[in-house]
Short mmCIF file of C-alpha atoms and ligand atoms in Angstrom, two decimals:
data_model
loop_
_atom_site.label_atom_id
_atom_site.label_comp_id
_atom_site.label_asym_id
_atom_site.label_seq_id
_atom_site.Cartn_x
_atom_site.Cartn_y
_atom_site.Cartn_z
CA MET A 1 -9.61 -8.21 -32.74
CA SER A 2 -10.45 -6.18 -29.50
CA LYS A 3 -12.97 -3.42 -30.05
CA LEU A 4 -11.17 -1.19 -27.12
CA THR A 5 -7.95 0.59 -27.02
CA MET A 6 -5.81 0.31 -23.91
CA GLU A 7 -6.73 3.79 -22.76
CA GLU A 8 -10.60 2.78 -23.30
CA LEU A 9 -10.24 -0.20 -21.42
CA VAL A 10 -8.35 1.41 -18.53
CA ALA A 11 -11.21 4.00 -18.17
CA TYR A 12 -14.06 1.09 -18.54
CA CYS A 13 -11.94 -0.76 -15.65
CA LYS A 14 -11.99 2.05 -13.53
CA GLN A 15 -15.45 3.33 -13.97
CA THR A 16 -16.91 0.02 -13.72
CA GLY A 17 -15.02 -1.06 -10.58
CA PHE A 18 -12.88 -3.89 -12.19
CA VAL A 19 -9.45 -1.89 -11.69
CA TYR A 20 -8.12 0.98 -10.19
CA GLN A 21 -4.85 2.86 -9.88
CA GLY A 22 -3.10 1.67 -6.42
CA SER A 23 -2.56 4.07 -3.79
CA GLU A 24 -4.56 6.72 -5.69
CA ILE A 25 -5.75 9.30 -2.94
CA TYR A 26 -1.86 9.53 -2.56
CA GLY A 27 -1.06 10.40 -5.87
CA GLY A 28 -0.88 6.89 -6.84
CA LEU A 29 2.53 4.52 -6.78
CA ALA A 30 3.98 3.78 -10.15
CA ASN A 31 2.54 0.53 -11.89
CA SER A 32 0.51 -0.64 -8.82
CA TRP A 33 -3.04 -1.67 -9.22
CA ASP A 34 -5.96 -2.41 -6.92
CA TYR A 35 -8.68 -4.93 -7.98
CA GLY A 36 -12.25 -3.54 -7.20
CA PRO A 37 -15.34 -5.38 -6.31
CA LEU A 38 -15.69 -6.83 -9.82
CA GLY A 39 -12.07 -7.16 -10.47
CA VAL A 40 -11.53 -9.46 -7.30
CA GLU A 41 -14.45 -11.67 -8.24
CA LEU A 42 -13.13 -11.97 -12.04
CA LYS A 43 -9.71 -12.81 -10.66
CA ASN A 44 -11.00 -15.26 -8.21
CA ASN A 45 -12.97 -16.93 -10.82
CA ILE A 46 -10.02 -17.20 -13.33
CA LYS A 47 -7.88 -18.85 -10.54
CA LYS A 48 -10.80 -21.21 -9.66
CA ALA A 49 -11.13 -22.12 -13.43
CA TRP A 50 -7.44 -22.84 -13.41
CA TRP A 51 -7.30 -24.87 -10.43
CA LYS A 52 -10.25 -26.76 -11.49
CA ARG A 53 -8.90 -27.83 -14.79
CA PHE A 54 -5.43 -28.34 -13.61
CA VAL A 55 -5.59 -29.90 -10.17
CA GLN A 56 -9.24 -30.98 -9.71
CA GLU A 57 -9.82 -32.53 -13.37
CA ASN A 58 -6.40 -33.54 -14.26
CA PRO A 59 -5.26 -37.07 -13.31
CA TYR A 60 -1.89 -36.18 -12.68
CA ASN A 61 -1.65 -32.93 -10.56
CA ILE A 62 -1.61 -32.03 -6.94
CA GLY A 63 -1.59 -28.44 -5.64
CA LEU A 64 0.54 -26.62 -3.17
CA ASP A 65 1.02 -23.35 -1.20
CA SER A 66 4.30 -22.61 -0.53
CA ALA A 67 5.80 -19.45 1.35
CA ILE A 68 6.63 -16.20 -0.34
CA LEU A 69 10.02 -15.81 1.85
CA MET A 70 12.27 -18.67 1.51
CA ASN A 71 15.80 -19.52 2.79
CA LYS A 72 18.19 -17.15 0.41
CA GLU A 73 20.16 -20.32 -0.62
CA VAL A 74 17.05 -21.32 -2.78
CA TRP A 75 17.78 -18.28 -5.06
CA VAL A 76 21.38 -18.86 -5.23
CA ALA A 77 20.69 -22.65 -6.31
CA SER A 78 17.99 -21.51 -8.90
CA GLY A 79 20.32 -18.81 -10.62
CA HIS A 80 18.21 -16.03 -9.61
CA VAL A 81 21.02 -14.29 -7.40
CA GLY A 82 23.45 -14.60 -10.28
CA GLY A 83 21.56 -14.38 -13.26
CA PHE A 84 17.83 -13.04 -12.98
CA SER A 85 18.69 -9.56 -14.26
CA ASP A 86 17.81 -7.54 -17.27
CA PRO A 87 20.05 -5.60 -19.69
CA LEU A 88 19.70 -1.97 -18.63
CA ILE A 89 20.71 0.64 -21.21
CA ASP A 90 20.33 4.60 -20.72
CA CYS A 91 20.01 7.28 -23.36
CA LYS A 92 22.95 9.66 -22.59
CA GLU A 93 21.02 12.46 -24.13
CA CYS A 94 17.78 12.49 -22.37
CA ASN A 95 18.63 9.89 -19.40
CA THR A 96 15.64 7.69 -20.44
CA ARG A 97 16.48 4.23 -19.00
CA TYR A 98 15.25 1.01 -21.48
CA ARG A 99 15.74 -2.66 -21.43
CA ALA A 100 17.86 -3.31 -24.44
CA ASP A 101 16.38 -6.54 -25.70
CA LYS A 102 12.75 -4.64 -25.61
CA LEU A 103 14.11 -1.94 -27.74
CA ILE A 104 15.22 -4.55 -30.02
CA GLU A 105 11.91 -6.45 -29.80
CA GLU A 106 9.89 -3.27 -30.46
CA PHE A 107 11.92 -1.97 -33.41
CA THR A 108 11.76 -5.24 -35.00
CA ASN A 109 8.19 -5.88 -34.22
CA GLY A 110 8.79 -8.86 -32.42
CA LYS A 111 10.98 -10.46 -35.24
CA GLU A 112 13.99 -10.39 -32.95
CA THR A 113 13.50 -10.43 -29.02
CA GLY A 114 16.91 -10.26 -27.87
CA ASP A 115 16.19 -12.95 -25.10
CA ASN A 116 19.41 -14.73 -23.74
CA TRP A 117 21.53 -12.26 -26.05
CA GLU A 118 25.05 -11.30 -24.64
CA ASN A 119 25.27 -7.66 -23.83
CA GLU A 120 27.86 -6.97 -26.81
CA ARG A 121 25.38 -8.69 -29.23
CA LEU A 122 22.34 -6.53 -27.93
CA LEU A 123 24.58 -3.12 -28.25
CA LYS A 124 26.07 -4.16 -31.72
CA PHE A 125 22.46 -4.60 -32.73
CA ILE A 126 21.02 -1.36 -31.66
CA TYR A 127 23.80 0.32 -33.20
CA ASP A 128 24.01 -1.53 -36.32
CA ASN A 129 20.22 -0.97 -36.82
CA ASN A 130 20.45 2.63 -35.92
CA ILE A 131 17.69 2.23 -32.97
CA VAL A 132 17.48 5.52 -31.73
CA CYS A 133 16.18 6.37 -28.37
CA PRO A 134 12.13 6.63 -28.85
CA ASN A 135 12.12 9.63 -26.48
CA CYS A 136 14.79 12.03 -27.86
CA GLY A 137 15.56 10.23 -31.40
CA LYS A 138 19.46 10.39 -30.61
CA LEU A 139 21.57 7.05 -30.75
CA ASN A 140 24.02 7.72 -28.02
CA TYR A 141 23.70 5.29 -25.30
CA THR A 142 25.60 4.09 -21.90
CA GLU A 143 26.91 0.40 -21.76
CA ILE A 144 24.61 -2.42 -20.93
CA ARG A 145 24.53 -3.37 -17.20
CA LYS A 146 22.89 -6.22 -15.73
CA PHE A 147 19.97 -5.39 -13.24
CA ASN A 148 18.86 -7.78 -10.69
CA LEU A 149 15.02 -7.98 -10.63
CA MET A 150 14.53 -9.38 -7.03
CA PHE A 151 13.00 -7.49 -4.23
CA LYS A 152 15.60 -7.79 -1.33
CA THR A 153 14.39 -7.20 2.20
CA ASN A 154 15.80 -8.36 5.92
CA GLN A 155 13.88 -10.82 8.02
CA GLY A 156 14.15 -10.13 11.81
CA VAL A 157 15.35 -6.78 13.41
CA ILE A 158 18.93 -6.54 12.10
CA GLU A 159 19.72 -5.44 8.74
CA ASP A 160 22.64 -7.30 7.46
CA ALA A 161 23.83 -9.74 4.70
CA LYS A 162 22.99 -12.99 6.84
CA ASN A 163 19.26 -12.27 7.14
CA THR A 164 18.71 -10.98 3.49
CA VAL A 165 15.51 -12.46 2.17
CA TYR A 166 13.98 -12.00 -1.44
CA LEU A 167 10.36 -11.48 -2.22
CA ARG A 168 9.82 -14.46 -4.62
CA PRO A 169 10.23 -13.79 -8.14
CA GLU A 170 8.41 -16.86 -9.32
CA THR A 171 6.16 -19.44 -7.50
CA ALA A 172 8.20 -22.40 -9.20
CA GLN A 173 11.04 -22.73 -6.73
CA GLY A 174 8.54 -23.23 -3.74
CA ILE A 175 7.51 -26.25 -5.74
CA PHE A 176 11.00 -27.49 -6.59
CA VAL A 177 12.08 -27.52 -2.93
CA ASN A 178 8.70 -29.35 -1.81
CA PHE A 179 9.13 -32.01 -4.92
CA LYS A 180 10.25 -34.65 -2.51
CA ASN A 181 7.72 -33.91 0.28
CA ALA A 182 4.60 -33.74 -2.21
CA GLN A 183 5.71 -36.89 -4.05
CA ARG A 184 6.20 -38.91 -0.72
CA THR A 185 3.01 -37.61 1.12
CA SER A 186 0.68 -37.98 -2.03
CA ARG A 187 2.61 -41.26 -2.62
CA ARG A 188 2.48 -40.03 -6.45
CA LYS A 189 4.53 -42.20 -8.98
CA VAL A 190 6.35 -40.05 -11.83
CA PRO A 191 4.81 -38.69 -14.21
CA PHE A 192 3.12 -36.20 -11.98
CA GLY A 193 2.77 -32.42 -11.26
CA ILE A 194 2.69 -29.81 -8.66
CA CYS A 195 0.38 -26.72 -9.20
CA GLN A 196 0.61 -23.45 -7.32
CA VAL A 197 -1.19 -20.13 -7.59
CA GLY A 198 0.38 -16.91 -5.66
CA LYS A 199 1.81 -13.62 -5.86
CA SER A 200 5.50 -13.03 -7.34
CA PHE A 201 7.54 -9.76 -7.35
CA ARG A 202 9.95 -8.45 -9.74
CA ASN A 203 11.54 -4.88 -9.88
CA GLU A 204 10.91 -4.75 -13.33
CA ILE A 205 12.69 -1.66 -15.23
CA THR A 206 10.05 -1.07 -17.72
CA PRO A 207 6.84 -2.12 -16.40
CA GLY A 208 3.64 -0.69 -18.08
CA ASN A 209 0.87 -1.52 -20.62
CA PHE A 210 -1.68 -1.36 -17.62
CA ILE A 211 -1.46 -4.73 -15.84
CA PHE A 212 0.36 -6.39 -18.54
CA ARG A 213 3.85 -6.17 -16.81
CA THR A 214 3.52 -4.97 -13.28
CA ARG A 215 6.02 -5.08 -10.27
CA GLU A 216 3.92 -7.39 -8.35
CA PHE A 217 1.69 -10.22 -9.74
CA GLU A 218 0.12 -13.35 -9.62
CA GLN A 219 1.45 -16.63 -11.25
CA MET A 220 -0.61 -20.02 -12.00
CA GLU A 221 2.34 -22.43 -12.50
CA LEU A 222 2.68 -26.09 -12.84
CA GLU A 223 5.94 -28.17 -12.68
CA PHE A 224 5.17 -31.51 -14.21
CA PHE A 225 7.86 -34.14 -13.27
CA CYS A 226 8.45 -36.83 -16.01
CA LYS A 227 10.88 -39.47 -16.71
CA PRO A 228 14.04 -38.24 -18.89
CA GLY A 229 13.23 -38.97 -22.65
CA THR A 230 9.51 -38.48 -22.40
CA GLU A 231 9.43 -34.72 -21.74
CA ILE A 232 8.84 -33.85 -25.44
CA GLU A 233 5.87 -35.82 -25.39
CA TRP A 234 4.73 -34.25 -22.17
CA PHE A 235 5.66 -30.85 -23.54
CA LYS A 236 3.37 -31.17 -26.19
CA TYR A 237 0.53 -32.62 -24.05
CA TRP A 238 0.76 -29.35 -22.06
CA LYS A 239 0.76 -27.17 -25.05
CA ASP A 240 -2.32 -28.47 -26.25
CA TYR A 241 -4.02 -28.51 -22.41
CA CYS A 242 -3.06 -24.85 -22.08
CA ALA A 243 -4.31 -23.93 -25.50
CA LYS A 244 -7.72 -25.80 -25.12
CA PHE A 245 -8.05 -24.15 -21.55
CA LEU A 246 -7.81 -20.68 -23.19
CA LYS A 247 -10.21 -21.58 -25.87
CA ASP A 248 -12.56 -22.93 -23.21
CA LEU A 249 -12.29 -19.58 -21.51
CA GLY A 250 -13.34 -17.72 -24.53
CA LEU A 251 -10.28 -16.64 -26.15
CA LYS A 252 -10.54 -16.54 -30.03
CA ASP A 253 -8.40 -18.59 -32.15
CA GLU A 254 -7.33 -15.73 -34.33
CA ASP A 255 -6.31 -13.67 -31.09
CA VAL A 256 -4.16 -16.57 -30.02
CA HIS A 257 -1.21 -18.17 -31.37
CA LEU A 258 1.83 -20.38 -30.41
CA ARG A 259 5.28 -19.08 -30.97
CA ASP A 260 8.32 -21.88 -30.54
CA HIS A 261 11.55 -20.45 -29.38
CA GLU A 262 14.27 -20.78 -31.91
CA LYS A 263 17.49 -22.46 -30.86
CA ASP A 264 19.30 -19.40 -29.91
CA GLU A 265 16.48 -17.83 -27.78
CA LEU A 266 16.35 -21.13 -25.58
CA SER A 267 17.90 -20.79 -21.94
CA PHE A 268 20.75 -22.95 -21.96
CA TYR A 269 18.72 -25.53 -19.78
CA SER A 270 15.88 -25.68 -21.76
CA ASN A 271 15.26 -28.24 -24.85
CA ALA A 272 11.89 -26.57 -26.20
CA THR A 273 10.18 -23.61 -25.17
CA THR A 274 6.88 -22.21 -26.82
CA ASP A 275 5.23 -18.77 -25.74
CA ILE A 276 1.38 -18.92 -26.09
CA GLU A 277 0.96 -15.41 -27.38
CA PHE A 278 -2.14 -13.03 -27.42
CA ARG A 279 -3.30 -10.23 -29.52
CA PHE A 280 -3.05 -7.17 -27.49
CA PRO A 281 -3.96 -3.91 -28.99
CA TRP A 282 -0.19 -3.23 -29.64
CA GLY A 283 0.46 -6.58 -31.07
CA PHE A 284 1.01 -10.25 -30.01
CA GLY A 285 2.75 -10.67 -26.63
CA GLU A 286 3.29 -13.52 -24.26
CA LEU A 287 0.58 -14.61 -22.38
CA TRP A 288 1.63 -18.14 -21.03
CA GLY A 289 5.05 -19.76 -21.05
CA ILE A 290 5.81 -23.28 -21.57
CA ALA A 291 9.07 -24.71 -21.13
CA SER A 292 10.78 -27.89 -21.12
CA ARG A 293 13.26 -27.44 -18.62
CA THR A 294 15.33 -30.86 -18.30
CA ASN A 295 16.51 -31.63 -14.97
CA TYR A 296 18.11 -28.50 -14.38
CA ASP A 297 15.96 -27.08 -11.41
CA LEU A 298 16.19 -30.28 -9.12
CA THR A 299 19.85 -30.92 -9.89
CA GLN A 300 20.51 -27.24 -8.86
CA HIS A 301 18.68 -27.78 -5.70
CA GLN A 302 20.18 -31.20 -4.97
CA ASN A 303 23.42 -30.00 -5.42
CA HIS A 304 23.33 -27.03 -3.29
CA SER A 305 21.04 -28.18 -0.40
CA LYS A 306 22.95 -31.90 -0.58
CA ALA A 307 19.27 -33.28 -0.33
CA ASN A 308 18.74 -36.43 -2.23
CA LEU A 309 16.17 -35.42 -4.87
CA GLU A 310 16.50 -38.57 -7.13
CA TYR A 311 13.42 -40.37 -7.74
CA VAL A 312 13.41 -44.29 -7.70
CA ASP A 313 10.87 -45.98 -10.01
CA PRO A 314 9.08 -48.65 -8.11
CA ASP A 315 8.63 -50.54 -11.37
CA ASP A 316 12.03 -51.07 -12.59
CA ASN A 317 14.19 -49.68 -9.45
CA SER A 318 15.97 -47.14 -11.89
CA ARG A 319 16.85 -43.73 -10.20
CA TYR A 320 16.86 -40.41 -11.87
CA ILE A 321 16.39 -36.86 -11.32
CA PRO A 322 12.93 -36.29 -13.22
CA TYR A 323 12.72 -33.75 -15.92
CA VAL A 324 10.29 -30.73 -15.87
CA VAL A 325 7.77 -29.40 -18.20
CA GLU A 326 6.52 -25.86 -16.81
CA PRO A 327 3.48 -24.20 -17.97
CA SER A 328 3.46 -20.59 -16.46
CA VAL A 329 0.92 -17.89 -17.04
CA GLY A 330 0.31 -14.61 -15.03
CA VAL A 331 -3.25 -13.98 -13.62
CA GLU A 332 -3.52 -10.67 -14.35
CA ARG A 333 -1.91 -11.10 -17.97
CA LEU A 334 -4.83 -13.42 -18.45
CA LEU A 335 -7.43 -11.19 -16.99
CA LEU A 336 -6.28 -8.49 -19.41
CA SER A 337 -6.71 -11.07 -22.38
CA ILE A 338 -9.92 -11.98 -21.08
CA MET A 339 -11.17 -8.33 -20.99
CA PHE A 340 -10.05 -7.46 -24.37
CA SER A 341 -11.55 -10.64 -26.19
CA SER A 342 -14.68 -10.30 -24.11
CA TYR A 343 -15.73 -6.46 -24.69
CA ASP A 344 -18.01 -5.93 -27.25
CA LYS A 345 -20.11 -2.93 -28.61
CA GLU A 346 -23.37 -3.97 -30.20
CA LYS A 347 -25.50 -2.55 -32.70
CA LEU A 348 -29.02 -2.92 -31.97
CA GLU A 349 -32.17 -1.41 -33.92
CA ASN A 350 -32.39 1.85 -32.34
CA ASP A 351 -29.34 1.81 -30.08
CA GLU A 352 -26.07 0.25 -29.16
CA ARG A 353 -25.08 -1.60 -26.33
CA GLU A 354 -21.82 -2.10 -24.22
CA VAL A 355 -21.57 -5.75 -23.43
CA LEU A 356 -18.71 -7.92 -21.64
CA ARG A 357 -19.24 -11.62 -23.19
CA LEU A 358 -17.58 -13.21 -20.49
CA HIS A 359 -17.71 -16.92 -19.76
CA PRO A 360 -20.48 -17.11 -17.18
CA PHE A 361 -18.16 -19.02 -14.95
CA LEU A 362 -15.82 -15.95 -15.05
CA ALA A 363 -18.49 -13.38 -14.75
CA PRO A 364 -18.21 -11.52 -11.32
CA TYR A 365 -22.07 -11.66 -10.98
CA LYS A 366 -24.00 -14.81 -11.98
CA VAL A 367 -27.12 -13.10 -11.90
CA ALA A 368 -28.99 -9.86 -11.11
CA VAL A 369 -32.26 -9.65 -9.41
CA PHE A 370 -34.61 -6.84 -10.27
CA PRO A 371 -37.97 -6.13 -8.66
CA LEU A 372 -40.10 -4.65 -11.77
CA ILE A 373 -41.89 -2.23 -9.43
CA LYS A 374 -39.90 -1.32 -6.22
CA LYS A 375 -43.17 -0.62 -4.20
CA TYR A 376 -44.85 -4.15 -5.14
CA HIS A 377 -42.10 -6.38 -5.94
CA SER A 378 -39.18 -5.69 -3.61
CA ASP A 379 -40.18 -8.15 -1.00
CA LYS A 380 -40.26 -11.12 -3.36
CA ALA A 381 -36.97 -9.76 -4.96
CA LEU A 382 -35.30 -9.90 -1.79
CA GLU A 383 -36.43 -13.29 -0.99
CA VAL A 384 -35.50 -14.53 -4.34
CA TYR A 385 -31.85 -12.72 -3.82
CA ASN A 386 -31.54 -14.39 -0.38
CA MET A 387 -32.51 -17.74 -2.07
CA LEU A 388 -29.85 -17.67 -4.78
CA SER A 389 -27.15 -16.09 -2.72
CA LYS A 390 -26.90 -19.15 -1.16
CA ASP A 391 -25.07 -20.75 -4.29
CA LEU A 392 -24.35 -17.86 -6.56
CA MET A 393 -22.71 -14.37 -6.63
CA VAL A 394 -26.02 -12.29 -6.96
CA THR A 395 -26.27 -8.22 -7.28
CA TYR A 396 -29.43 -6.61 -6.94
CA ASP A 397 -30.75 -3.54 -8.69
CA ASP A 398 -34.03 -1.44 -8.22
CA ALA A 399 -33.03 1.85 -9.89
CA GLY A 400 -34.35 2.98 -13.21
CA ASN A 401 -36.02 1.04 -15.69
CA ILE A 402 -35.62 -2.48 -16.36
CA GLY A 403 -34.17 -1.62 -19.77
CA LYS A 404 -31.43 0.61 -18.10
CA ARG A 405 -30.74 -2.05 -15.57
CA TYR A 406 -30.04 -4.90 -18.57
CA ARG A 407 -27.81 -2.37 -19.95
CA ARG A 408 -25.82 -1.93 -16.69
CA MET A 409 -25.53 -5.81 -16.21
CA ASP A 410 -24.56 -6.24 -20.07
CA ALA A 411 -21.48 -3.93 -19.41
CA ILE A 412 -20.24 -5.85 -16.70
CA GLY A 413 -20.66 -9.21 -18.18
CA THR A 414 -23.75 -10.53 -15.72
CA PRO A 415 -25.17 -13.57 -17.89
CA PHE A 416 -28.72 -13.69 -16.19
CA CYS A 417 -31.02 -11.20 -15.09
CA VAL A 418 -34.11 -12.18 -13.17
CA THR A 419 -37.29 -10.02 -13.26
CA ILE A 420 -39.91 -10.14 -10.37
CA ASP A 421 -43.27 -9.16 -11.30
CA ASP A 422 -46.98 -9.87 -10.57
CA ASP A 423 -46.54 -13.27 -12.10
CA SER A 424 -43.70 -14.07 -9.22
CA LEU A 425 -46.27 -13.03 -6.74
CA ASN A 426 -49.32 -15.04 -8.03
CA ASN A 427 -47.58 -18.02 -9.89
CA ASN A 428 -44.15 -18.32 -8.23
CA THR A 429 -42.40 -17.60 -11.57
CA VAL A 430 -39.71 -15.00 -12.79
CA THR A 431 -38.35 -13.92 -16.25
CA VAL A 432 -34.97 -14.72 -16.66
CA ARG A 433 -33.19 -12.97 -19.59
CA PHE A 434 -29.96 -14.07 -21.01
CA ARG A 435 -27.03 -11.49 -21.57
CA ASP A 436 -25.76 -12.63 -25.08
CA SER A 437 -29.00 -13.35 -27.12
CA MET A 438 -31.39 -11.14 -24.78
CA GLU A 439 -33.97 -13.85 -24.97
CA GLN A 440 -35.99 -14.44 -21.99
CA VAL A 441 -37.89 -17.22 -20.51
CA VAL A 442 -40.04 -17.93 -17.79
CA VAL A 443 -38.75 -20.28 -14.95
CA ASN A 444 -40.48 -21.49 -11.65
CA ILE A 445 -38.58 -19.87 -8.67
CA ASN A 446 -38.21 -23.54 -7.01
CA GLU A 447 -36.34 -24.31 -10.17
CA LEU A 448 -34.37 -21.01 -10.38
CA THR A 449 -30.93 -21.94 -8.52
CA ASN A 450 -30.42 -25.23 -10.51
CA PHE A 451 -31.34 -23.48 -13.97
CA ILE A 452 -28.78 -20.77 -13.42
CA SER A 453 -26.15 -22.90 -11.63
CA GLU A 454 -26.09 -25.39 -14.55
CA LYS A 455 -25.62 -22.70 -17.03
CA VAL A 456 -22.33 -21.16 -15.08
CA LYS A 457 -20.34 -24.38 -14.90
CA PHE A 458 -16.96 -24.68 -16.56
N1 LIG B 1 8.49 -19.71 -13.63
C1 LIG B 1 8.69 -19.45 -14.83
C2 LIG B 1 8.57 -18.02 -15.37
O1 LIG B 1 8.13 -17.15 -14.09
P1 LIG B 1 8.19 -16.15 -16.81
O2 LIG B 1 8.14 -16.15 -18.43
O3 LIG B 1 9.22 -15.22 -16.20
O4 LIG B 1 8.60 -17.62 -16.39
C3 LIG B 1 5.57 -16.66 -16.51
O5 LIG B 1 6.51 -15.77 -16.34
C4 LIG B 1 4.21 -15.80 -16.85
O6 LIG B 1 4.19 -15.07 -15.77
C5 LIG B 1 4.24 -14.82 -17.97
O7 LIG B 1 4.07 -15.52 -19.30
C6 LIG B 1 3.42 -14.15 -17.84
O8 LIG B 1 2.28 -14.46 -17.90
C7 LIG B 1 3.56 -13.74 -16.22
N2 LIG B 1 4.48 -12.57 -15.83
C8 LIG B 1 5.84 -12.72 -15.99
N3 LIG B 1 6.39 -11.56 -15.30
C9 LIG B 1 5.30 -10.92 -15.18
C10 LIG B 1 4.85 -9.43 -14.81
N4 LIG B 1 5.93 -8.47 -14.44
N5 LIG B 1 3.80 -8.91 -14.80
C11 LIG B 1 2.72 -9.65 -15.01
N6 LIG B 1 2.98 -10.78 -15.44
C12 LIG B 1 4.07 -11.29 -15.43
#
């Protein structure tokens, strides 16, 4: 359980340089966030860890980077133009706007999610259960309307329906439309997967909870193509794989649980879906969606584009449209989970320290270099800084006493602090102090890069 409330985390992120309010000097833009010097490093490291585990180390997967703007027919085929909408409801008394399914989810503490319910069922549940407006306490709502979540714009100088383009609401469709290209050029046999990391945009009705639900976010998605009939086996494989990834990043077992979707909650094309949920301060919430999507997406694209998306199995010449298992996670939502689970306030003998126990691979700075006495040790410290910075993200701090410098680094998750003192000048050694145990060891400067590099691997 996190030691921080959401308000405390927002303040901490701003003060340390992880996340700022977007367009702040103009009064901000609702629900937009900018990532500061530490935030951009953490975000990049999360994406690197995911890419390493899902592309570099996994024998089945390859990578892709497709365009954000795509032919609008892609979104007709995928069902987003017709059906990517949220059920919108307004309170007639105070005009506050809600997502009807979220009203139900919050009222029932997550027991009912309202996912995939028809409007009539949502409205009936709200009235039957007397779910009053959280703002004014009245039970007087409008009908439920569907609100499409895609941001629409125009490509080129003329604004008309012919050149409408959408900002992609997920990266997945860029993978589906490249299925044949990627399979052919990489000479992959099914089963194999394609991974992509990139920005997605959704005009969410009720964004909020800091960076949990925003209108602009990044996704890390895998579309895994397999033979029909093997998808449930692969679905289990990827569930375990994702859960292990989170554990290896340092999320605690008690803060993570897997929730299988009930039959009436499944999308019509899915034969199994599980959410990996994280314990946020307001309760468990979806972190990672894993869905077995049958052959729905490729069939839709084959029908709409008229391109043949069948796979011919070279082993037995059978032809089929592959089934797909899709694990999809948001970078910012994972970052939020990591911040909540890493932050600690530790009682020391005569003191208390703020410490961000990030996995060293994720830490914005791997190492901080301190000259013990500025006047005497700065030249050598800069030499060590320059040496380390060839391989590692390093920071330098010569302000205040060493104890204060340690505290500053603990609070931003720097796993190693290196102090340069007289022994560095005389014996070419430094003191390395560990963030978590606060232990110190002496290391020769010639071995320092290797010593730290070994410890920050993922
Ligand atoms: N291609 C499947 C797909 O996009 P999704 O459940 O809508 O599925 C997958 O999204 C993941 O993307 C979510 O589990 C969440 O981590 C992240 N995500 C979705 N909408 C988001 C939003 N508005 N803000 C931040 N992250 C979001």
